[in-house]
Coordinates of C-alpha atoms in Angstrom, one line a residue:
Chain E
X1 CA -31.9 -3.5 -17.5
X2 CA -28.2 -3.7 -17.3
X3 CA -26.1 -1.4 -14.9
X4 CA -22.7 -0.6 -16.1
X5 CA -20.1 1.1 -13.9
X6 CA -17.5 2.7 -16.2
X7 CA -14.3 4.7 -15.4
X8 CA -13.3 7.3 -17.9
X9 CA -10.2 9.4 -18.4
X10 CA -10.7 12.9 -17.1
X11 CA -10.5 14.8 -20.4
X12 CA -13.0 16.4 -22.7
X13 CA -15.0 14.2 -25.0
X14 CA -14.5 11.0 -23.0
X15 CA -18.1 10.6 -22.1
X16 CA -19.3 10.9 -25.7
X17 CA -16.6 8.4 -26.8
X18 CA -17.7 5.9 -24.1
X19 CA -21.4 6.1 -25.1
X20 CA -20.6 5.5 -28.8
X21 CA -20.0 1.6 -28.7
X22 CA -23.3 1.3 -26.7
X23 CA -25.4 3.4 -29.2
X24 CA -23.6 1.8 -32.2
X25 CA -24.8 -1.6 -31.0
X26 CA -28.4 -0.3 -31.0
X27 CA -28.8 -0.6 -27.3
X28 CA -31.2 1.8 -25.6
X29 CA -29.6 4.0 -23.0
X30 CA -32.0 4.7 -20.0
X31 CA -29.7 6.9 -17.9
X32 CA -26.2 8.2 -17.6
X33 CA -24.9 9.5 -14.2
X34 CA -21.5 11.3 -14.4
X35 CA -19.9 11.4 -11.0
X36 CA -17.1 13.9 -11.3
X37 CA -16.9 14.5 -7.5
X38 CA -16.1 10.8 -6.8
X39 CA -12.9 10.4 -8.8
X40 CA -11.0 7.1 -8.5
X41 CA -7.5 6.9 -7.0
X42 CA -5.9 7.2 -10.4
X43 CA -8.0 10.3 -11.3
X44 CA -10.6 8.6 -13.5
X45 CA -14.2 9.7 -13.5
X46 CA -16.8 7.1 -12.6
X47 CA -19.9 7.0 -14.8
X48 CA -23.0 4.8 -14.2
X49 CA -24.9 3.8 -17.3
X50 CA -28.2 2.0 -17.4
X51 CA -29.1 0.3 -20.7
X52 CA -31.7 -2.1 -21.9
X53 CA -31.3 -5.9 -21.3
X54 CA -29.1 -7.4 -24.0
X55 CA -28.0 -10.9 -24.9
X56 CA -24.5 -11.9 -23.6
X57 CA -22.8 -11.8 -27.0
X58 CA -23.9 -8.2 -27.7
X59 CA -23.0 -7.1 -24.2
X60 CA -19.5 -8.8 -24.4
X61 CA -18.9 -7.0 -27.7
X62 CA -19.9 -3.6 -26.2
X63 CA -17.5 -4.3 -23.3
X64 CA -14.7 -5.3 -25.6
X65 CA -15.2 -2.1 -27.7
X66 CA -15.3 0.1 -24.6
X67 CA -12.0 -1.5 -23.3
X68 CA -10.4 -0.7 -26.7
X69 CA -11.2 2.9 -26.1
X70 CA -9.5 2.8 -22.7
X71 CA -12.7 2.8 -20.8
X72 CA -12.6 0.6 -17.7
X73 CA -15.7 -1.4 -17.2
X74 CA -15.5 -1.7 -13.4
X75 CA -18.8 -3.4 -12.7
X76 CA -21.7 -5.0 -14.6
X77 CA -24.9 -5.3 -12.7
X78 CA -23.1 -4.6 -9.4
X79 CA -20.7 -7.5 -10.0
X80 CA -17.1 -6.4 -9.8
X81 CA -15.5 -7.1 -13.1
X82 CA -12.3 -5.1 -13.1
X83 CA -10.2 -3.9 -10.3
X84 CA -7.3 -1.5 -10.1
X85 CA -4.5 -3.1 -8.2
X86 CA -1.7 -1.2 -6.6
X87 CA 1.6 -3.0 -6.1
X88 CA 5.0 -1.7 -4.8
X89 CA 8.0 -3.7 -6.0
X90 CA 11.4 -3.7 -4.3
X91 CA 14.6 -5.2 -5.9
X92 CA 16.8 -4.9 -8.9
X93 CA 13.8 -4.2 -11.0
X94 CA 15.5 -2.8 -14.1
X95 CA 18.5 -5.2 -14.1
X96 CA 16.2 -8.2 -14.0
X97 CA 14.5 -7.1 -17.2
X98 CA 11.6 -4.8 -16.3
X99 CA 10.1 -5.3 -19.7
X100 CA 9.8 -9.0 -19.2
X101 CA 8.3 -8.4 -15.8
X102 CA 5.6 -6.1 -17.3
X103 CA 5.0 -8.5 -20.2
X104 CA 4.4 -11.4 -17.8
X105 CA 2.0 -9.3 -15.7
X106 CA 0.2 -8.2 -18.9
X107 CA -0.7 -11.8 -19.6
X108 CA -3.2 -11.5 -16.7
X109 CA -4.0 -7.8 -16.6
X110 CA -2.6 -4.5 -17.9
X111 CA 0.1 -2.4 -16.2
X112 CA -1.4 1.0 -16.7
X113 CA 1.1 3.0 -14.7
X114 CA 4.7 2.5 -13.6
X115 CA 6.7 4.8 -11.3
X116 CA 10.2 3.8 -10.6
X117 CA 13.0 5.2 -8.5
X118 CA 16.6 4.2 -8.4
X119 CA 18.3 6.1 -5.5
X120 CA 21.7 4.5 -6.1
X121 CA 23.1 2.5 -9.1
X122 CA 24.0 -0.4 -6.9
X123 CA 21.2 -0.4 -4.3
X124 CA 17.8 -2.0 -4.9
X125 CA 15.2 0.2 -6.6
X126 CA 11.5 0.6 -5.8
X127 CA 8.6 0.9 -8.1
X128 CA 4.9 1.4 -7.9
X129 CA 2.7 -0.4 -10.5
X130 CA -1.0 0.1 -11.1
X131 CA -2.6 -2.9 -12.8
X132 CA -6.1 -3.1 -14.2
X133 CA -7.2 -6.7 -14.0
X134 CA -10.3 -8.9 -14.3
X135 CA -11.3 -10.0 -10.8
X136 CA -11.3 -13.7 -11.8
X137 CA -7.6 -13.5 -12.8
X138 CA -6.4 -12.0 -9.5
X139 CA -5.2 -15.3 -8.0
X140 CA -3.4 -16.2 -11.2
X141 CA -1.6 -12.9 -11.1
X142 CA -0.6 -13.4 -7.5
X143 CA 0.8 -16.8 -8.4
X144 CA 2.8 -15.1 -11.2
X145 CA 4.1 -12.5 -8.7
X146 CA 5.4 -15.4 -6.6
X147 CA 7.1 -17.0 -9.6
X148 CA 8.7 -13.7 -10.7
X149 CA 9.7 -12.9 -7.1
X150 CA 11.6 -16.2 -6.8
X151 CA 13.2 -16.0 -10.2
X152 CA 14.3 -12.3 -10.0
X153 CA 14.7 -11.8 -6.2
X154 CA 11.9 -9.1 -6.2
X155 CA 9.6 -8.3 -3.4
X156 CA 6.0 -7.6 -4.4
X157 CA 4.1 -5.7 -1.7
X158 CA 0.4 -6.2 -2.4
X159 CA -2.7 -4.5 -1.0
X160 CA -4.0 -5.6 2.4
Chain Q
X1 CA -6.7 -16.8 45.3
X2 CA -3.1 -17.9 45.6
X3 CA -0.7 -17.8 42.7
X4 CA 2.9 -18.8 41.9
X5 CA 4.8 -16.3 39.7
X6 CA 7.1 -18.1 37.4
X7 CA 9.7 -15.7 35.8
X8 CA 10.7 -12.5 37.5
X9 CA 12.0 -10.4 34.6
X10 CA 10.4 -7.2 33.3
X11 CA 6.9 -8.7 32.9
X12 CA 7.1 -10.6 36.2
X13 CA 7.9 -7.4 38.0
X14 CA 5.1 -5.6 36.2
X15 CA 2.7 -8.3 37.4
X16 CA 3.7 -7.8 41.0
X17 CA 3.5 -4.0 40.7
X18 CA 0.0 -4.3 39.2
X19 CA -1.2 -6.7 41.9
X20 CA 0.0 -4.3 44.6
X21 CA -1.6 -1.4 42.8
X22 CA -4.9 -3.2 42.2
X23 CA -5.2 -5.1 45.5
X24 CA -8.0 -3.0 47.0
X25 CA -9.8 -2.7 43.6
X26 CA -9.8 -6.5 43.2
X27 CA -11.2 -7.1 46.7
X28 CA -13.9 -4.5 46.4
X29 CA -15.0 -5.2 42.9
X30 CA -14.6 -9.0 42.6
X31 CA -14.1 -10.1 46.2
X32 CA -10.7 -11.4 45.1
X33 CA -7.9 -11.6 47.7
X34 CA -4.9 -12.2 45.4
X35 CA -1.9 -13.5 47.2
X36 CA 1.5 -14.5 45.7
X37 CA 2.6 -17.7 47.4
X38 CA 5.8 -18.1 45.5
X39 CA 8.0 -16.2 43.1
X40 CA 10.6 -18.1 40.9
X41 CA 13.5 -17.0 38.8
X42 CA 16.7 -18.6 37.6
X43 CA 18.3 -18.2 41.1
X44 CA 15.6 -20.1 43.0
X45 CA 12.4 -19.0 44.7
X46 CA 10.8 -17.1 47.6
X47 CA 8.0 -19.1 49.2
X48 CA 5.3 -18.2 51.7
X49 CA 1.9 -19.8 51.4
X50 CA 0.4 -17.1 53.5
X51 CA 1.5 -14.5 50.9
X52 CA 4.8 -12.9 50.2
X53 CA 5.6 -9.2 50.8
X54 CA 5.5 -8.0 47.2
X55 CA 7.3 -4.7 47.8
X56 CA 10.1 -6.5 49.6
X57 CA 10.3 -9.1 46.7
X58 CA 10.7 -6.2 44.2
X59 CA 13.3 -4.5 46.4
X60 CA 15.3 -7.7 46.7
X61 CA 15.2 -8.4 43.0
X62 CA 16.3 -4.9 42.2
X63 CA 19.1 -4.9 44.7
X64 CA 20.6 -8.4 44.2
X65 CA 19.0 -9.6 41.0
X66 CA 18.1 -12.9 42.8
X67 CA 14.7 -13.7 44.3
X68 CA 16.6 -16.5 46.3
X69 CA 18.0 -13.6 48.4
X70 CA 14.5 -12.9 49.8
X71 CA 15.0 -12.8 53.6
X72 CA 14.3 -16.1 55.4
X73 CA 11.9 -17.4 52.7
X74 CA 14.3 -17.4 49.8
X75 CA 15.7 -20.7 48.7
X76 CA 17.4 -22.4 45.7
X77 CA 14.5 -24.7 44.9
X78 CA 14.0 -25.4 41.2
X79 CA 10.9 -24.0 39.4
X80 CA 9.3 -27.5 38.7
X81 CA 9.7 -28.4 42.3
X82 CA 8.1 -25.1 43.4
X83 CA 5.1 -25.6 41.1
X84 CA 4.7 -29.2 42.4
X85 CA 5.1 -28.6 46.1
X86 CA 3.6 -25.1 46.8
X87 CA -0.1 -24.9 47.5
X88 CA -1.6 -22.5 45.0
X89 CA -4.6 -22.1 42.7
X90 CA -2.7 -20.9 39.6
X91 CA 0.6 -20.1 38.1
X92 CA 1.4 -17.0 36.2
X93 CA 4.0 -18.1 33.7
X94 CA 6.1 -15.2 32.3
X95 CA 9.5 -16.9 31.9
X96 CA 11.7 -16.1 28.8
X97 CA 10.2 -17.2 25.4
X98 CA 11.7 -19.9 23.3
X99 CA 9.8 -20.1 20.0
X100 CA 11.8 -23.1 18.8
X101 CA 11.1 -25.7 21.5
X102 CA 8.8 -23.8 23.9
X103 CA 11.0 -25.0 26.8
X104 CA 11.4 -24.7 29.7
X105 CA 8.0 -22.8 29.9
X106 CA 6.1 -25.7 28.4
X107 CA 7.3 -28.1 31.2
X108 CA 6.3 -25.5 33.8
X109 CA 2.8 -25.3 32.3
X110 CA 2.4 -29.1 32.1
X111 CA 3.6 -29.5 35.7
X112 CA 1.0 -26.9 36.8
X113 CA -1.8 -28.7 35.0
X114 CA -0.8 -32.1 36.4
X115 CA -0.8 -30.6 39.9
X116 CA -4.3 -29.1 39.2
X117 CA -3.2 -25.5 39.0
X118 CA -4.7 -23.1 36.5
X119 CA -2.3 -21.4 34.2
X120 CA -2.1 -17.8 32.9
X121 CA 0.6 -17.2 30.5
X122 CA 2.1 -14.4 28.4
X123 CA 4.6 -16.8 26.8
X124 CA 4.1 -17.3 23.1
X125 CA 6.8 -19.9 22.6
X126 CA 5.1 -22.9 24.1
X127 CA 1.7 -21.8 22.7
X128 CA 3.2 -21.6 19.2
X129 CA 5.0 -24.9 19.5
X130 CA 2.7 -27.2 21.5
X131 CA -0.7 -25.6 21.7
X132 CA -2.8 -28.8 21.3
X133 CA -0.8 -30.7 23.9
X134 CA -1.1 -27.9 26.4
X135 CA -4.9 -27.5 25.9
X136 CA -5.4 -31.2 26.1
X137 CA -3.5 -31.5 29.4
X138 CA -5.4 -28.5 30.9
X139 CA -8.7 -30.2 29.9
X140 CA -7.8 -33.6 31.2
X141 CA -6.9 -32.0 34.6
X142 CA -10.0 -29.8 34.5
X143 CA -8.2 -26.6 35.0
X144 CA -8.2 -23.2 33.2
X145 CA -5.6 -22.2 30.7
X146 CA -5.6 -18.6 29.6
X147 CA -3.1 -16.7 27.5
X148 CA -4.5 -13.3 26.4
X149 CA -1.2 -11.5 27.0
X150 CA 0.6 -13.8 24.5
X151 CA -0.8 -11.9 21.5
X152 CA -0.8 -8.1 21.3
X153 CA 0.0 -7.4 25.0
X154 CA -2.7 -5.3 26.5
X155 CA -4.9 -5.5 23.3
X156 CA -7.8 -7.9 23.9
X157 CA -7.9 -10.2 20.9
X158 CA -8.1 -13.8 22.0
X159 CA -10.8 -13.3 24.6
X160 CA -12.6 -10.9 22.3
X161 CA -12.8 -13.4 19.5
X162 CA -13.6 -16.4 21.8
X163 CA -15.9 -14.8 24.3
X164 CA -17.2 -11.4 23.3
X165 CA -17.8 -12.5 19.7
X166 CA -19.1 -15.9 20.7
X167 CA -21.7 -17.1 18.1
X168 CA -20.0 -15.3 15.3
X169 CA -18.2 -17.1 12.6
X170 CA -14.8 -15.6 12.4
X171 CA -13.5 -15.5 8.9
X172 CA -10.3 -13.5 9.0
X173 CA -8.0 -11.9 11.6
X174 CA -5.4 -9.6 10.3
X175 CA -3.3 -6.8 11.8
X176 CA -0.1 -5.5 13.1
X177 CA 1.0 -7.7 16.0
X178 CA 4.6 -6.5 16.5
X179 CA 5.3 -3.0 17.9
X180 CA 9.0 -2.9 16.9
X181 CA 8.4 -3.4 13.2
X182 CA 5.6 -0.8 13.3
X183 CA 7.8 1.7 15.1
X184 CA 10.6 1.1 12.4
X185 CA 8.3 1.5 9.4
X186 CA 6.5 4.6 10.9
X187 CA 9.8 6.3 11.5
X188 CA 11.2 5.3 8.1
X189 CA 8.1 6.8 6.5
X190 CA 8.0 10.0 8.5
X191 CA 11.7 10.8 8.4
X192 CA 12.7 9.1 5.1
X193 CA 15.5 7.2 6.9
X194 CA 16.8 3.8 5.8
X195 CA 16.0 0.6 7.7
X196 CA 19.4 0.1 9.3
X197 CA 19.6 3.6 10.7
X198 CA 16.1 3.4 12.3
X199 CA 16.8 -0.1 13.7
X200 CA 19.9 1.2 15.3
X201 CA 18.1 4.1 16.9
X202 CA 15.3 1.8 18.0
X203 CA 17.8 -0.4 19.7
X204 CA 19.4 2.5 21.5
X205 CA 16.0 3.6 22.7
X206 CA 15.2 0.1 23.9
X207 CA 12.3 -0.3 21.5
X208 CA 14.1 -3.0 19.5
X209 CA 16.0 -5.8 21.2
X210 CA 19.8 -6.2 20.9
X211 CA 19.0 -9.2 18.7
X212 CA 16.0 -8.0 16.7
X213 CA 15.9 -11.0 14.4
X214 CA 12.6 -12.4 15.6
X215 CA 10.9 -9.0 15.2
X216 CA 12.2 -7.9 11.9
X217 CA 12.1 -11.3 10.2
X218 CA 8.4 -11.6 11.1
X219 CA 8.9 -14.7 13.3
X220 CA 7.4 -12.9 16.4
X221 CA 4.3 -12.0 14.4
X222 CA 4.2 -15.6 12.9
X223 CA 4.2 -17.1 16.4
X224 CA 1.2 -14.9 17.4
X225 CA -0.6 -15.8 14.1
X226 CA -0.1 -19.5 15.0
X227 CA -1.6 -18.9 18.4
X228 CA -4.6 -17.2 16.9
X229 CA -5.0 -19.9 14.3
X230 CA -4.9 -22.7 16.9
X231 CA -6.9 -21.0 19.6
X232 CA -9.6 -19.2 17.5
X233 CA -9.7 -21.1 14.3
X234 CA -9.3 -24.5 15.9
X235 CA -6.4 -25.4 13.7
X236 CA -3.3 -27.4 14.5
X237 CA -0.4 -25.5 13.0
X238 CA 3.1 -24.4 13.8
X239 CA 5.4 -21.5 12.7
X240 CA 6.6 -23.8 9.8
X241 CA 3.1 -23.4 8.3
X242 CA 3.4 -19.6 8.0
X243 CA 4.3 -17.9 4.7
X244 CA 6.8 -15.5 6.0
X245 CA 8.5 -12.3 4.8
X246 CA 10.0 -9.7 7.1
X247 CA 10.6 -5.9 6.7
X248 CA 14.4 -5.9 6.1
X249 CA 14.0 -5.1 2.4
X250 CA 11.6 -2.1 2.9
X251 CA 13.2 1.1 1.7
X252 CA 12.2 4.7 2.3
X253 CA 11.6 4.9 -1.5
X254 CA 9.2 2.0 -1.3
X255 CA 7.3 3.8 1.4
X256 CA 7.3 7.0 -0.7
X257 CA 5.9 5.0 -3.6
X258 CA 3.2 3.5 -1.4
X259 CA 2.3 7.1 -0.2
X260 CA 1.9 8.2 -3.8
X261 CA -1.1 5.9 -4.2
X262 CA -2.6 6.7 -0.8
X263 CA -1.1 3.8 1.0
X264 CA 1.5 3.0 3.6
X265 CA 3.5 -0.2 4.2
X266 CA 2.9 -2.3 7.4
X267 CA 4.0 -5.8 8.5
X268 CA 0.6 -7.6 8.5
X269 CA -0.1 -11.0 9.9
X270 CA -3.2 -12.7 8.5
X271 CA -5.0 -15.8 9.5
X272 CA -8.0 -17.6 7.9
X273 CA -9.2 -21.2 7.8
X274 CA -6.9 -21.7 4.8
X275 CA -3.9 -19.5 5.2
X276 CA -1.3 -18.1 7.5
X277 CA 0.7 -15.2 6.1
X278 CA 3.1 -12.6 7.6
X279 CA 4.4 -10.1 5.1
X280 CA 4.7 -6.4 4.3
X281 CA 1.4 -5.1 2.8
X282 CA 0.0 -1.9 1.4
X283 CA -2.4 -0.4 3.8
X284 CA -4.7 2.5 2.8
X285 CA -3.7 5.7 4.7
X286 CA -7.3 6.0 5.9
X287 CA -7.6 2.3 7.0
X288 CA -8.1 1.6 10.7
X289 CA -5.1 -0.7 10.3
X290 CA -2.9 2.3 9.7
X291 CA -1.8 2.8 13.4
X292 CA 1.4 4.6 14.1
X293 CA 4.4 4.1 16.3
X294 CA 4.7 0.9 18.3
X295 CA 0.9 0.4 18.6
X296 CA -0.7 -3.0 17.7
X297 CA -4.0 -3.4 15.8
X298 CA -6.1 -6.3 14.9
X299 CA -9.2 -6.5 12.6
X300 CA -11.6 -9.4 13.3
X301 CA -13.9 -10.1 10.3
X302 CA -17.0 -11.9 11.3
X303 CA -20.3 -13.0 9.7
X304 CA -22.6 -11.2 12.2
X305 CA -20.7 -8.3 13.7
X306 CA -18.9 -7.6 10.4
X307 CA -15.4 -6.0 11.1
X308 CA -14.3 -5.3 14.6
X309 CA -11.0 -3.4 15.1
X310 CA -9.0 -3.3 18.3
X311 CA -6.0 -1.1 18.9
X312 CA -3.6 -1.2 21.8
X313 CA -0.2 -1.3 23.3
X314 CA 1.4 -4.6 22.2
X315 CA 4.2 -4.7 24.8
X316 CA 5.3 -3.1 28.1
X317 CA 5.3 -4.5 31.6
X318 CA 2.2 -2.9 33.1
X319 CA 0.2 -3.3 29.8
X320 CA 1.0 -7.0 29.6
X321 CA 0.2 -7.4 33.3
X322 CA -3.2 -5.9 32.5
X323 CA -4.0 -8.8 30.2
X324 CA -2.6 -11.2 32.8
X325 CA -4.8 -9.7 35.5
X326 CA -7.9 -9.9 33.4
X327 CA -7.2 -13.7 32.9
X328 CA -6.7 -14.1 36.7
X329 CA -10.0 -12.3 37.4
X330 CA -11.8 -14.5 34.9
X331 CA -10.4 -17.7 36.5
X332 CA -11.4 -16.3 39.9
X333 CA -14.9 -15.7 38.7
X334 CA -15.1 -19.2 37.2
X335 CA -13.9 -20.8 40.4
X336 CA -16.5 -18.8 42.4
X337 CA -19.3 -20.0 40.1

């Protein structure tokens, strides 16, 4: 058996949408536990799905299709696959080409939320970014943060 | 047990007040008759190997600012000479900290070891600069060297990790080790004030020093991280090995952004076998590391006991004297056995 921990957007029809790539691949679904009361920090609904054992190719293709539907595959067989990373950034975020900053972060993960405040046109601004990223790529992303910080004079405040 | 008090500033005075306050307790509980044979400051010393009158010493210091003015037993003898010539079991070293060279405190400690005196210190400078040299000198002279008060004031962290958690493999120690930065960030978050304004207020209240550079740049935390790395992780590192970022760039908006995702921002020092980092970090609001005001906190992550968290007052005369007293009691017990 394979245990999948998924995180779905909290809107009608998302569960059905998430089960589609699994059933389309012909995989037997043994159980689905919808945990509405345990929402994630970004308001997603965790769902545990148990399916029959599959070969790696088929499983990878299901995961790929789930991610295309904006379903986060947080864990496979209790192994953390994706993580939601919170970062606060301080500096001249817009003036130093915020699009370029996001593009460079997106090479390692995906910036799924950006909240920016500019209290004064001259003063440094502050932003909050939520990034969904494969756990294996976390250190590479941190290295990229360091490079961007040096180049653009930004301060990345990471999680403890 | 006879001691020499080296340094008679705020902490030194706190040590004398604590000894006076706890004199009976120490006798009854540990059979420890703690006497101060000499007190040194920049002006000179007061020496009486039969034990100085501590209340008188405090009065003289308060009135004249000079321990050399102590009636009859005051003199202008230098500190190194006092350590060398006065008969005592230990020195309590609480002179001003210099985190660049560790001097002159380092020389006081080496002189104490060479003259077979135990050392209890609250002085992070020499420990951050010359830890291995000091430990080696203490070992060669077969005397104790204890420094619990140098990291986190009253909060037990070094002795907790080395003694209480003996047998555990300590993987990470991280926490808030500077009360001033914690006070500033807490106040900025609560009242949405900017950094400069809160710093100014903290200086007026005496929470931040007139020259707060070491605190706000993270250097003070870095020195403590180095002490933890050397004493608990057995490393041989200095402040230059610490990846360092202070809190001067933190804005009230950045704190508000952190709050939106259920976090706050704290200046966190972290030490492992591989890294030494001091920088602002996002701390979950419900984390035990989210302590407010000028409190200090440390989380010790171990293989057997899992995570242990200690919270305490990181500074203050009596609080720091508490850690010094516990080191003195430990040395007394060791001598007895």
